[in-house]
Coordinates of C-alpha atoms and ligand atoms in Angstrom, one line a residue:
M30 CA 67.9 185.8 148.3
R31 CA 65.0 183.5 148.8
I32 CA 66.2 180.0 149.0
P33 CA 64.4 178.3 151.8
F34 CA 66.8 177.3 154.6
L35 CA 65.3 173.8 154.8
F36 CA 66.0 173.3 151.1
I37 CA 69.7 174.2 151.5
T38 CA 70.0 172.0 154.6
R39 CA 68.5 169.1 152.7
R40 CA 71.0 169.6 149.9
C41 CA 73.9 169.8 152.3
K42 CA 72.7 166.6 154.0
A43 CA 72.4 165.0 150.6
F44 CA 76.0 165.9 150.0
R45 CA 77.3 164.3 153.2
S46 CA 75.3 161.2 152.4
L47 CA 76.7 161.1 148.9
Q48 CA 80.2 161.3 150.3
Q49 CA 79.5 158.4 152.6
S50 CA 77.0 156.6 150.4
P51 CA 77.4 152.9 150.0
F52 CA 76.2 153.1 146.4
L53 CA 79.3 155.1 145.6
S54 CA 81.7 152.4 146.7
P55 CA 82.4 150.7 143.4
I56 CA 83.2 154.0 141.6
S57 CA 86.7 155.3 141.1
A58 CA 88.0 158.0 143.4
Q59 CA 88.3 160.3 140.4
L60 CA 84.7 159.8 139.4
R61 CA 83.5 160.3 143.0
H62 CA 85.4 163.6 143.1
Q63 CA 83.9 164.7 139.8
R64 CA 80.4 163.9 140.9
I65 CA 80.7 165.7 144.2
A66 CA 82.2 168.6 142.4
V67 CA 79.2 168.8 140.1
L68 CA 76.8 168.7 143.0
R69 CA 78.8 171.1 145.1
H70 CA 78.9 173.4 142.2
T71 CA 75.2 173.5 142.1
S72 CA 74.9 174.0 145.8
T73 CA 77.5 176.8 146.2
H74 CA 75.9 178.6 143.3
L75 CA 72.6 178.3 145.1
C76 CA 74.1 180.0 148.2
K77 CA 75.4 182.8 146.0
D78 CA 72.2 183.3 144.1
E79 CA 71.4 187.0 143.8
G80 CA 67.7 186.7 143.2
R81 CA 68.1 185.6 139.6
Y82 CA 65.8 183.1 138.0
Y83 CA 66.0 181.7 134.5
I84 CA 63.0 180.0 133.0
T85 CA 62.8 178.3 129.6
T86 CA 60.1 176.7 127.5
P87 CA 61.1 174.2 124.9
I88 CA 62.0 175.9 121.6
F89 CA 59.2 174.9 119.2
Y90 CA 59.8 173.0 116.1
V91 CA 58.7 175.1 113.1
N92 CA 57.5 172.3 110.8
A93 CA 53.9 173.7 111.1
A94 CA 51.9 176.4 112.8
P95 CA 51.5 176.6 116.6
H96 CA 48.7 174.8 118.3
L97 CA 47.1 175.0 121.8
G98 CA 49.7 172.6 123.3
H99 CA 52.5 175.0 122.5
L100 CA 50.6 177.9 124.0
Y101 CA 50.1 175.8 127.1
S102 CA 53.9 175.3 127.6
A103 CA 54.4 179.1 127.0
V104 CA 51.6 180.1 129.3
S105 CA 52.9 177.8 132.1
A106 CA 56.3 179.4 131.8
D107 CA 54.9 182.9 131.6
C108 CA 53.0 182.3 134.8
L109 CA 56.1 181.2 136.6
H110 CA 58.1 184.2 135.2
R111 CA 55.4 186.7 136.2
Y112 CA 55.1 185.2 139.7
K113 CA 58.9 185.4 140.2
L114 CA 58.9 189.0 139.1
L115 CA 56.1 189.8 141.6
K116 CA 58.2 188.2 144.3
G117 CA 61.0 190.5 143.4
F118 CA 63.3 188.2 141.4
N119 CA 65.3 189.2 138.5
S120 CA 63.7 186.7 136.2
K121 CA 64.8 185.9 132.6
F122 CA 62.3 184.0 130.4
A123 CA 63.3 182.4 127.1
T124 CA 61.4 180.8 124.4
G125 CA 61.9 180.5 120.7
T126 CA 61.9 178.2 117.6
D127 CA 63.9 175.1 116.7
E128 CA 64.6 175.4 113.0
H129 CA 67.0 172.7 111.8
G130 CA 66.5 169.1 110.9
L131 CA 65.1 166.7 108.3
K132 CA 61.5 167.4 109.2
I133 CA 62.0 171.1 108.4
Q134 CA 63.9 170.4 105.3
Q135 CA 61.0 168.1 104.1
A136 CA 58.3 170.6 105.2
A137 CA 60.0 173.5 103.4
D138 CA 60.4 171.3 100.2
A139 CA 56.7 170.5 100.4
A140 CA 55.8 174.2 100.7
G141 CA 58.0 175.0 97.8
K142 CA 60.1 177.5 99.9
D143 CA 63.7 177.6 100.9
P144 CA 64.2 176.4 104.4
L145 CA 65.1 179.8 106.0
T146 CA 62.1 181.6 104.5
F147 CA 59.9 178.7 105.6
C148 CA 61.4 178.9 109.2
T149 CA 61.0 182.7 109.3
D150 CA 57.3 182.5 108.3
V151 CA 56.5 179.9 111.0
S152 CA 58.7 181.4 113.6
E153 CA 56.8 184.7 113.1
R154 CA 53.5 182.9 113.7
F155 CA 54.8 181.7 117.1
K156 CA 56.0 185.2 117.9
Y157 CA 52.7 186.7 116.9
L158 CA 50.7 184.1 119.0
F159 CA 52.9 184.7 122.0
S160 CA 52.6 188.5 121.9
S161 CA 48.8 188.2 121.3
C162 CA 48.5 186.0 124.4
N163 CA 50.7 188.3 126.6
I164 CA 53.6 185.8 126.9
S165 CA 56.2 188.2 128.4
Y166 CA 59.3 186.5 127.3
T167 CA 62.6 188.4 127.7
D168 CA 64.4 186.5 124.9
F169 CA 63.1 184.8 121.7
I170 CA 65.8 182.6 120.2
R171 CA 65.9 181.0 116.7
T172 CA 68.4 178.2 116.2
T173 CA 69.3 179.7 112.8
E174 CA 70.8 182.7 114.5
E175 CA 74.5 183.4 114.4
R176 CA 74.9 183.6 118.2
H177 CA 73.4 180.1 118.5
R178 CA 75.7 178.6 115.8
Q179 CA 78.7 179.9 117.7
A180 CA 77.4 178.5 121.0
V181 CA 76.8 175.1 119.4
E182 CA 80.1 174.9 117.7
H183 CA 81.9 175.8 120.9
F184 CA 79.9 173.3 122.9
W185 CA 80.7 170.6 120.3
S186 CA 84.4 171.4 120.5
V187 CA 84.4 171.1 124.3
L188 CA 82.9 167.6 124.1
W189 CA 85.2 166.7 121.3
N190 CA 88.3 167.9 123.1
K191 CA 87.3 165.9 126.2
G192 CA 87.1 162.8 124.1
L193 CA 83.4 162.4 124.6
I194 CA 82.6 162.4 120.9
Y195 CA 84.1 159.8 118.6
K196 CA 83.6 158.8 114.9
G197 CA 81.6 155.7 114.7
S198 CA 78.8 154.1 112.8
Y199 CA 75.2 154.0 113.8
E200 CA 72.9 151.3 112.7
G201 CA 69.4 151.1 114.1
W202 CA 65.9 152.6 114.0
Y203 CA 65.3 156.3 113.5
S204 CA 62.1 158.4 113.6
T205 CA 62.3 161.5 111.5
Q206 CA 59.0 162.7 113.0
D207 CA 60.5 162.6 116.5
E208 CA 64.1 163.2 115.3
S209 CA 65.0 160.4 117.6
F210 CA 67.0 157.1 117.7
L211 CA 65.3 154.1 119.0
T212 CA 66.3 150.7 120.4
P213 CA 64.6 147.5 119.0
L214 CA 62.6 147.4 122.3
Q215 CA 61.2 150.8 121.6
V216 CA 59.7 149.8 118.2
T217 CA 56.7 147.8 117.3
D218 CA 54.8 146.6 114.2
A219 CA 51.9 148.5 112.7
L220 CA 50.0 149.1 109.5
D221 CA 50.0 152.4 107.6
S222 CA 46.9 154.0 106.0
T223 CA 47.3 151.8 102.9
G224 CA 47.5 148.6 105.0
K225 CA 51.3 148.2 104.5
E226 CA 53.3 146.7 107.3
I227 CA 55.5 149.3 109.0
K228 CA 57.5 149.8 112.2
V229 CA 56.5 152.6 114.6
S230 CA 57.8 154.0 117.8
L231 CA 56.1 152.5 120.8
E232 CA 56.1 155.9 122.6
S233 CA 54.9 158.3 119.9
G234 CA 53.4 155.9 117.3
H235 CA 55.4 157.6 114.6
K236 CA 56.9 155.7 111.7
V237 CA 60.6 154.6 112.1
E238 CA 63.1 153.6 109.5
W239 CA 66.2 151.5 109.6
M240 CA 69.2 153.7 109.3
K241 CA 72.8 152.8 108.8
E242 CA 75.4 155.5 108.4
E243 CA 78.8 156.7 109.6
N244 CA 78.5 159.5 112.1
Y245 CA 79.7 160.9 115.3
M246 CA 78.7 159.3 118.6
F247 CA 78.5 160.8 122.1
R248 CA 79.6 158.6 125.0
L249 CA 76.2 158.6 126.7
S250 CA 76.7 155.2 128.2
A251 CA 79.5 156.7 130.5
F252 CA 77.0 159.0 132.2
R253 CA 74.5 156.6 133.8
S254 CA 75.8 156.6 137.3
Q255 CA 76.4 160.4 137.3
L256 CA 72.8 160.9 136.2
L257 CA 71.6 158.6 139.0
D258 CA 73.6 160.5 141.5
W259 CA 72.2 163.8 140.3
L260 CA 68.7 162.5 140.6
R261 CA 69.2 160.9 144.0
V262 CA 70.8 164.0 145.5
N263 CA 68.2 166.3 143.8
P264 CA 64.9 164.5 144.3
R265 CA 63.0 167.5 143.0
A266 CA 65.2 167.9 139.9
V267 CA 62.4 166.4 137.7
Q268 CA 58.8 167.2 138.7
P269 CA 56.2 166.0 139.2
E270 CA 57.3 162.9 141.0
R271 CA 55.9 160.4 138.4
F272 CA 58.2 161.8 135.7
Y273 CA 61.1 161.7 138.1
Q274 CA 60.3 158.0 138.5
T275 CA 60.1 157.6 134.7
V276 CA 63.6 158.9 134.3
L277 CA 64.9 156.6 137.0
Q278 CA 63.3 153.8 135.2
W279 CA 64.9 154.7 131.9
L280 CA 68.3 154.7 133.6
Q281 CA 67.7 151.1 134.5
E282 CA 67.4 150.2 130.8
D283 CA 70.0 150.1 128.1
L284 CA 71.8 153.4 127.6
P285 CA 73.7 153.1 124.3
D286 CA 76.0 155.8 123.0
L287 CA 74.1 158.4 121.1
S288 CA 74.5 159.4 117.4
V289 CA 75.0 163.1 117.4
S290 CA 75.4 163.9 113.7
R291 CA 73.9 162.9 110.3
Q292 CA 75.6 162.6 107.0
R293 CA 75.5 165.9 105.1
N294 CA 74.2 164.3 102.0
R295 CA 71.1 163.2 103.9
L296 CA 70.7 166.3 106.1
Q297 CA 71.8 169.7 104.8
W298 CA 69.6 171.9 106.9
G299 CA 71.7 172.2 110.1
I300 CA 75.0 173.2 111.6
P301 CA 78.0 171.4 110.1
V302 CA 80.2 169.5 112.5
P303 CA 83.2 171.7 113.2
G304 CA 86.1 170.4 111.1
D305 CA 84.0 167.9 109.2
P306 CA 81.7 169.5 106.6
E307 CA 80.5 166.1 105.5
Q308 CA 78.4 165.8 108.7
T309 CA 75.6 167.9 110.2
I310 CA 75.1 168.2 114.0
Y311 CA 72.1 166.2 115.3
V312 CA 69.1 168.5 115.7
W313 CA 68.5 167.7 119.3
L314 CA 72.1 168.5 120.4
D315 CA 71.8 171.7 118.4
A316 CA 68.4 172.6 119.9
L317 CA 69.2 171.9 123.5
V318 CA 72.2 174.2 123.5
N319 CA 69.7 177.1 122.9
Y320 CA 69.2 177.3 126.7
L321 CA 72.9 178.1 127.0
T322 CA 73.0 180.5 124.1
V323 CA 70.3 182.6 125.7
A324 CA 72.3 182.5 129.0
G325 CA 75.3 184.0 127.2
Y326 CA 77.4 180.9 126.5
P327 CA 80.3 180.5 126.0
D328 CA 81.5 183.7 127.6
K329 CA 78.9 185.2 129.9
H330 CA 76.5 182.4 130.9
E331 CA 77.5 181.8 134.5
Q332 CA 75.2 184.3 136.2
W333 CA 72.1 182.8 134.5
W334 CA 73.0 179.3 133.8
H335 CA 73.2 178.2 137.4
V336 CA 69.6 179.2 138.0
A337 CA 68.0 177.5 135.0
H338 CA 64.6 175.9 135.2
H339 CA 63.1 174.1 132.2
I340 CA 59.5 173.6 131.4
V341 CA 58.8 170.8 128.9
G342 CA 56.1 168.5 127.6
K343 CA 56.4 164.9 128.6
D344 CA 57.1 163.9 125.0
I345 CA 60.6 165.4 125.2
L346 CA 61.5 164.3 128.7
K347 CA 64.2 161.9 127.7
F348 CA 66.0 164.6 125.7
H349 CA 65.9 167.0 128.7
A350 CA 66.4 164.6 131.6
I351 CA 68.9 162.1 130.1
Y352 CA 70.6 163.5 127.0
W353 CA 70.9 167.2 128.1
P354 CA 72.3 166.6 131.6
S355 CA 74.8 164.1 130.1
F356 CA 75.9 166.7 127.6
L357 CA 76.2 169.3 130.3
L358 CA 78.1 166.9 132.6
G359 CA 80.4 166.2 129.7
A360 CA 81.0 169.9 129.1
G361 CA 81.6 170.4 132.9
L362 CA 78.6 172.7 133.3
P363 CA 76.0 172.8 136.1
L364 CA 72.8 170.9 135.6
P365 CA 69.4 172.7 135.5
Q366 CA 67.8 173.3 138.9
T367 CA 64.5 171.8 137.9
I368 CA 62.8 170.2 134.9
H369 CA 59.1 170.9 135.2
V370 CA 57.2 168.4 133.1
H371 CA 53.7 168.7 131.9
S372 CA 51.3 166.3 130.2
H373 CA 49.4 166.7 127.0
W374 CA 46.3 168.3 125.7
T375 CA 44.4 165.7 123.8
V376 CA 41.5 165.8 121.3
G377 CA 39.1 162.8 121.5
G378 CA 41.8 161.1 123.7
K379 CA 44.6 161.6 121.1
K380 CA 47.6 163.9 121.7
M381 CA 47.0 167.2 119.9
S382 CA 49.9 167.3 117.4
K383 CA 51.0 169.0 114.3
S384 CA 51.7 165.8 112.5
L385 CA 48.3 164.3 113.3
G386 CA 46.7 167.6 112.4
N387 CA 44.1 167.3 115.2
V388 CA 45.0 170.8 116.4
V389 CA 43.1 173.6 118.1
D390 CA 44.1 177.0 116.8
P391 CA 45.0 179.0 119.9
L392 CA 44.8 182.4 118.2
E393 CA 41.4 181.8 116.9
R394 CA 40.2 180.3 120.3
S395 CA 41.6 183.2 122.2
Q396 CA 39.8 185.6 120.0
V397 CA 36.5 183.8 120.9
F398 CA 37.2 183.3 124.6
T399 CA 39.6 186.2 125.2
T400 CA 43.3 185.9 125.8
D401 CA 42.9 185.8 129.6
G402 CA 40.0 183.4 129.3
M403 CA 42.2 181.0 127.3
R404 CA 45.1 181.4 129.8
Y405 CA 42.8 180.8 132.7
F406 CA 41.3 177.7 131.1
L407 CA 44.7 176.2 130.2
L408 CA 46.1 176.7 133.7
R409 CA 42.9 175.8 135.6
Q410 CA 42.2 172.6 133.6
G411 CA 45.7 171.5 132.7
V412 CA 47.1 169.1 135.2
P413 CA 50.8 168.5 134.9
D414 CA 50.5 164.8 135.9
S415 CA 47.9 163.7 133.5
D416 CA 46.5 164.4 130.0
C417 CA 43.5 166.6 129.5
D418 CA 41.0 166.5 126.7
Y419 CA 40.1 169.8 125.1
T420 CA 36.5 170.8 124.2
D421 CA 35.1 174.3 123.7
D422 CA 32.2 173.3 125.9
K423 CA 34.5 172.8 128.9
V424 CA 36.0 176.3 128.3
I425 CA 32.6 178.0 128.3
T426 CA 31.4 176.2 131.4
L427 CA 34.5 176.9 133.4
L428 CA 34.9 180.6 132.4
N429 CA 31.2 181.4 132.9
A430 CA 31.2 179.8 136.4
E431 CA 34.5 181.1 137.7
L432 CA 35.4 184.3 136.0
A433 CA 32.0 185.8 134.9
D434 CA 29.7 184.6 137.7
S435 CA 31.9 184.1 140.8
L436 CA 34.7 186.6 140.6
G437 CA 33.1 189.1 138.3
G438 CA 29.8 188.9 140.2
L439 CA 31.6 189.6 143.5
L440 CA 33.3 192.6 142.1
N441 CA 30.1 193.9 140.6
R442 CA 28.2 193.5 143.8
C443 CA 30.7 195.2 146.0
T444 CA 31.4 198.2 143.7
A445 CA 27.8 198.7 142.5
P446 CA 26.6 202.3 143.2
A447 CA 23.5 200.9 144.9
L448 CA 25.7 199.3 147.7
N449 CA 28.6 201.7 147.4
P450 CA 27.1 205.1 146.4
A451 CA 30.3 207.0 147.5
Q452 CA 32.4 204.8 145.3
V453 CA 35.1 204.5 147.9
Y454 CA 37.0 201.7 149.8
P455 CA 34.8 202.0 152.9
S456 CA 35.9 201.8 156.5
F457 CA 36.3 198.7 158.6
C458 CA 34.6 198.8 162.0
T459 CA 36.3 196.6 164.6
E460 CA 33.2 196.6 166.8
S461 CA 31.2 195.0 164.0
F462 CA 33.9 192.5 163.2
P463 CA 35.9 192.1 166.4
I464 CA 39.2 190.2 166.5
E465 CA 37.4 187.5 168.4
Q466 CA 33.8 186.5 168.4
I467 CA 32.8 187.2 172.0
G468 CA 29.2 186.9 172.9
N469 CA 27.0 188.7 170.4
K470 CA 28.9 192.0 170.5
G471 CA 29.9 192.1 166.9
R472 CA 27.9 191.3 163.8
A473 CA 30.2 188.7 162.3
V474 CA 29.3 185.0 162.7
V475 CA 31.5 181.9 163.0
E476 CA 31.5 181.3 159.1
D477 CA 33.0 184.8 158.7
Y478 CA 35.9 183.9 160.9
H479 CA 36.4 180.7 158.9
M480 CA 36.6 182.8 155.8
L481 CA 39.2 185.0 157.3
N482 CA 41.3 182.0 158.3
A483 CA 41.0 180.6 154.8
M484 CA 42.1 184.0 153.4
K485 CA 45.1 184.2 155.8
S486 CA 46.5 180.9 154.6
L487 CA 45.7 181.6 150.9
Q488 CA 48.9 183.4 150.0
A489 CA 51.2 180.6 151.3
L490 CA 49.1 178.0 149.6
V491 CA 49.1 179.8 146.2
E492 CA 52.8 180.4 146.6
Q493 CA 53.5 176.7 147.2
H494 CA 51.5 175.7 144.1
Y495 CA 53.1 178.3 141.9
E496 CA 56.5 177.1 143.0
S497 CA 55.7 173.5 142.1
M498 CA 53.9 174.5 138.9
H499 CA 50.6 173.0 140.1
V500 CA 48.8 176.2 139.0
Y501 CA 45.5 174.4 138.9
K502 CA 45.8 173.8 142.6
A503 CA 46.5 177.5 143.2
L504 CA 43.3 178.3 141.2
E505 CA 41.3 175.7 143.1
A506 CA 42.3 177.4 146.4
I507 CA 41.5 180.9 145.1
T508 CA 38.2 179.8 143.7
A509 CA 37.2 178.2 147.0
C510 CA 37.9 181.5 148.7
V511 CA 36.0 183.5 146.2
R512 CA 33.1 181.2 146.9
Q513 CA 33.4 181.9 150.6
T514 CA 33.5 185.6 150.0
N515 CA 30.4 185.4 147.9
G516 CA 28.8 183.4 150.7
F517 CA 29.8 186.1 153.2
V518 CA 28.1 188.8 151.2
Q519 CA 25.0 186.7 150.5
R520 CA 24.8 185.7 154.2
H521 CA 24.7 189.3 155.4
A522 CA 22.7 190.7 152.5
P523 CA 24.1 194.2 152.9
W524 CA 21.4 195.5 150.5
K525 CA 18.8 194.8 153.3
L526 CA 20.6 196.9 155.9
D527 CA 19.2 200.3 156.9
R528 CA 21.6 203.1 156.0
R529 CA 19.8 205.5 158.3
D530 CA 20.9 203.4 161.3
S531 CA 24.5 204.2 162.0
R532 CA 25.3 200.7 163.4
D533 CA 23.9 199.2 160.2
Q534 CA 25.8 201.6 158.1
R535 CA 29.1 200.7 159.8
W536 CA 28.4 197.0 159.4
L537 CA 27.6 197.6 155.7
D538 CA 30.8 199.4 155.2
T539 CA 32.7 196.6 157.0
I540 CA 31.1 194.0 154.8
I541 CA 32.2 195.9 151.7
H542 CA 35.7 196.6 153.1
V543 CA 36.3 192.9 153.9
S544 CA 35.0 191.9 150.4
L545 CA 37.2 194.5 148.6
E546 CA 40.2 193.3 150.6
C547 CA 39.4 189.7 149.5
L548 CA 39.1 191.0 145.9
R549 CA 42.4 192.9 146.2
I550 CA 44.1 189.6 147.3
Y551 CA 42.5 187.6 144.4
G552 CA 43.5 190.3 141.9
T553 CA 47.1 190.3 143.1
L554 CA 47.5 186.6 143.3
L555 CA 45.9 186.1 139.8
Q556 CA 48.3 188.5 138.0
P557 CA 50.6 185.7 136.7
I558 CA 47.6 183.9 135.3
V559 CA 45.3 186.6 133.9
P560 CA 47.2 189.8 133.7
E561 CA 44.5 191.8 132.0
I562 CA 41.7 190.8 134.2
S563 CA 43.8 191.4 137.3
N564 CA 44.7 194.8 136.1
K565 CA 41.1 195.6 135.5
L566 CA 40.1 194.4 138.9
L567 CA 42.9 196.1 140.8
S568 CA 42.4 199.3 138.9
R569 CA 38.7 199.3 139.7
L570 CA 39.6 198.9 143.4
G571 CA 42.0 201.9 143.1
V572 CA 45.1 199.7 143.8
Q573 CA 48.1 201.5 142.2
P574 CA 50.7 199.6 140.1
G575 CA 53.2 199.9 142.9
E576 CA 50.8 198.3 145.4
R577 CA 50.4 195.0 143.5
S578 CA 53.6 193.1 144.4
W579 CA 53.7 190.0 146.6
A580 CA 55.1 192.0 149.4
A581 CA 52.1 194.3 149.4
L582 CA 49.5 191.5 149.8
N583 CA 49.0 192.0 153.6
F584 CA 45.3 191.0 153.9
L585 CA 42.9 193.0 156.0
P586 CA 45.4 195.0 158.1
R587 CA 42.6 196.7 160.0
F588 CA 41.5 193.4 161.5
Q589 CA 45.0 193.2 163.0
G590 CA 44.8 196.7 164.4
M591 CA 47.0 198.2 161.6
D592 CA 46.2 201.0 159.2
C593 CA 44.9 200.1 155.8
P594 CA 46.3 202.3 153.0
F595 CA 43.1 201.9 150.9
E596 CA 40.5 202.8 153.5
G597 CA 38.7 205.9 152.4
R598 CA 40.3 206.0 149.0
A599 CA 38.2 206.6 145.9
L600 CA 37.6 203.5 143.8
G601 CA 38.9 203.5 140.2
S602 CA 36.6 204.1 137.3
D603 CA 34.2 201.5 136.2
S604 CA 35.4 200.0 132.9
G605 CA 32.6 197.4 132.5
L606 CA 32.2 193.8 133.3
L607 CA 35.3 191.9 134.6
F608 CA 34.5 189.0 132.2
S609 CA 31.4 188.8 130.0
R610 CA 29.5 185.5 130.0
L611 CA 30.2 183.4 126.9
E612 CA 27.5 182.0 124.8
R613 CA 27.4 178.4 123.8
P614 CA 26.4 179.0 120.2
N615 CA 24.5 175.8 119.4
V616 CA 23.4 174.8 122.9
D617 CA 22.1 178.3 123.7
K618 CA 20.3 178.7 120.4
Q619 CA 18.5 175.4 120.9
K620 CA 17.6 176.5 124.5
A621 CA 16.3 179.8 123.2
K622 CA 14.2 178.0 120.6
K623 CA 12.7 175.6 123.2
T624 CA 11.8 178.5 125.5
K625 CA 10.1 180.4 122.6
K626 CA 8.1 177.3 121.7
Q627 CA 7.0 176.8 125.3
Q628 CA 6.0 180.4 125.5
K629 CA 3.8 180.1 122.4
Ligands
ATP705 N1 49.4 168.2 122.8 C1 50.2 168.9 123.5 N2 49.9 169.3 124.8 C2 50.8 170.0 125.6 N3 51.9 170.5 125.1 C3 52.3 170.2 123.9 C4 51.5 169.4 123.0 N4 52.1 169.3 121.8 C5 53.2 170.0 121.9 N5 53.3 170.5 123.1 C6 54.5 171.3 123.7 O1 55.3 171.7 122.6 C7 56.6 171.0 122.7 C8 57.1 170.7 121.4 O2 56.2 170.0 120.6 P1 56.3 169.8 119.1 O3 56.8 171.1 118.4 O4 57.1 168.6 118.8 O5 54.8 169.7 118.7 P2 54.0 168.5 118.2 O6 52.6 169.0 117.8 O7 54.0 167.4 119.1 O8 54.7 168.3 116.8 P3 54.8 167.0 116.0 O9 53.5 166.4 115.8 O10 55.5 167.5 114.7 O11 55.7 166.1 116.8 C9 56.2 169.8 123.6 O12 57.3 169.3 124.3 C10 55.3 170.5 124.6 O13 56.0 171.4 125.5

């Protein structure tokens, strides 16, 4: 059980304040009771948590092949899942494909395939990409599966039986591209490619059409105050903060009831409304329930559902932070613990998207830059709070500097036979590196003590950033430490020491021991991000699989007067460079030409 005490205290305080809160005064006693029950439910489950953790990516719409943005969502979730496993959690990680809706129906028609064959083909491409990129999901769901249809039908019936769905008529704007209903304020004028005047969604820029049809409506408008309570009591329910504020802002605006079905004659590719075959369930209601399906809904979901954490792109925030919690509240189910939101990868400033076609093929790029190279780049450069523009050049510069030169160079230096002829994890000498720098007894200098201090706080820092999904900050901290370790080696130039002098030999061993300890920590901390590189690094150091968990981190025990299990142990075999430098095809060719000319 690893819930920080402070966190629980804060929740319990939030409870009390909700019970006494003045903003609750206008609501009915029944509603107050219901709200508190929902929040209490979340909290008691938290207290009973048995180390389970459930992570989801969005399920990806199969109207076209996956692009780099999809891989980014998957890699972010995979990183969190691997981190939780290292911490000893029983982590479940679900991803999959969203396969119903008008867009799919149209894309299948255009490809001349029946919808299921079309979906299977594209779904397989997502699966193949994810397995190629070491996305270690534990469950891949397709919304065309039978288990999902049963979950959706059950969920619908619960809402229907509670009177939260009613037959009505929807008239308003609809974007097929976004499968989303819009209010007049969310729509603006634009010109299409032929110069014709059209209406588009302000948010996505996609074309919208006026739609009028009879269908089923969900009483979304009834949930505004419950959503506000949830957000106020759980200020970290939507992260980062700027997206939390966005959701609060939306809740100040109009929140009309939501159409949750389409007429069957317009949309055949979807789950029919139970008891009314003339209507098809709205693709978003269908899709969102996938998180419950994987958890075992309707019979066996409790163990997993109360520890659910969603990872989503900002484009689908409203569906996850307004519609989904409202559906769940309506069905009497706990709300997700966290919705981690990330921003977009852009190309030339425009969102990379299937419909725009401005996509980067993640499979092809990871063949060029390696799988771990791509994972490292996405998590190092991707900032959840803001968009990031993709270029190959950025990838090459970053990977060469941080993986090839800095980390790879450090490993190379410290394991090279010239410096480490015995190929062992050498001994640490406390006289050379005493616990305190007293007079000029030892050989270590003040910068070396600074480095050890930075190393000591690294684990907690990385942990904090993994937890909040600011992985780029974790990598920033690790990179800064790698730089310091390289500085340590450079400063003491062990290659200049005289091995015949026993004092020098002890100091040389100590330099290598400390550097290998730093490398062991980097290798362990980096496992969620670059599993293959970490494995290579730790294997080279002779660190066994059972010695790679979070609990085994324990940096430089010899400095604290404890035994080091690695001291004196043989290094693992050398399997080549940790990461080979990447060539910049055009730039490097031009440079080579210039140098040749100059040489002539
Ligand atoms: N450019 C992007 N950057 C980061 N993540 C993205 C990007 N595009 C899609 N995603 C991720 O994939 C999820 C689903 O995206 P979706 O399948 O709608 O892709 P899309 O390319 O935006 O498709 P379309 O153009 O058809 O709307 C997003 O919520 C997000 O998690």
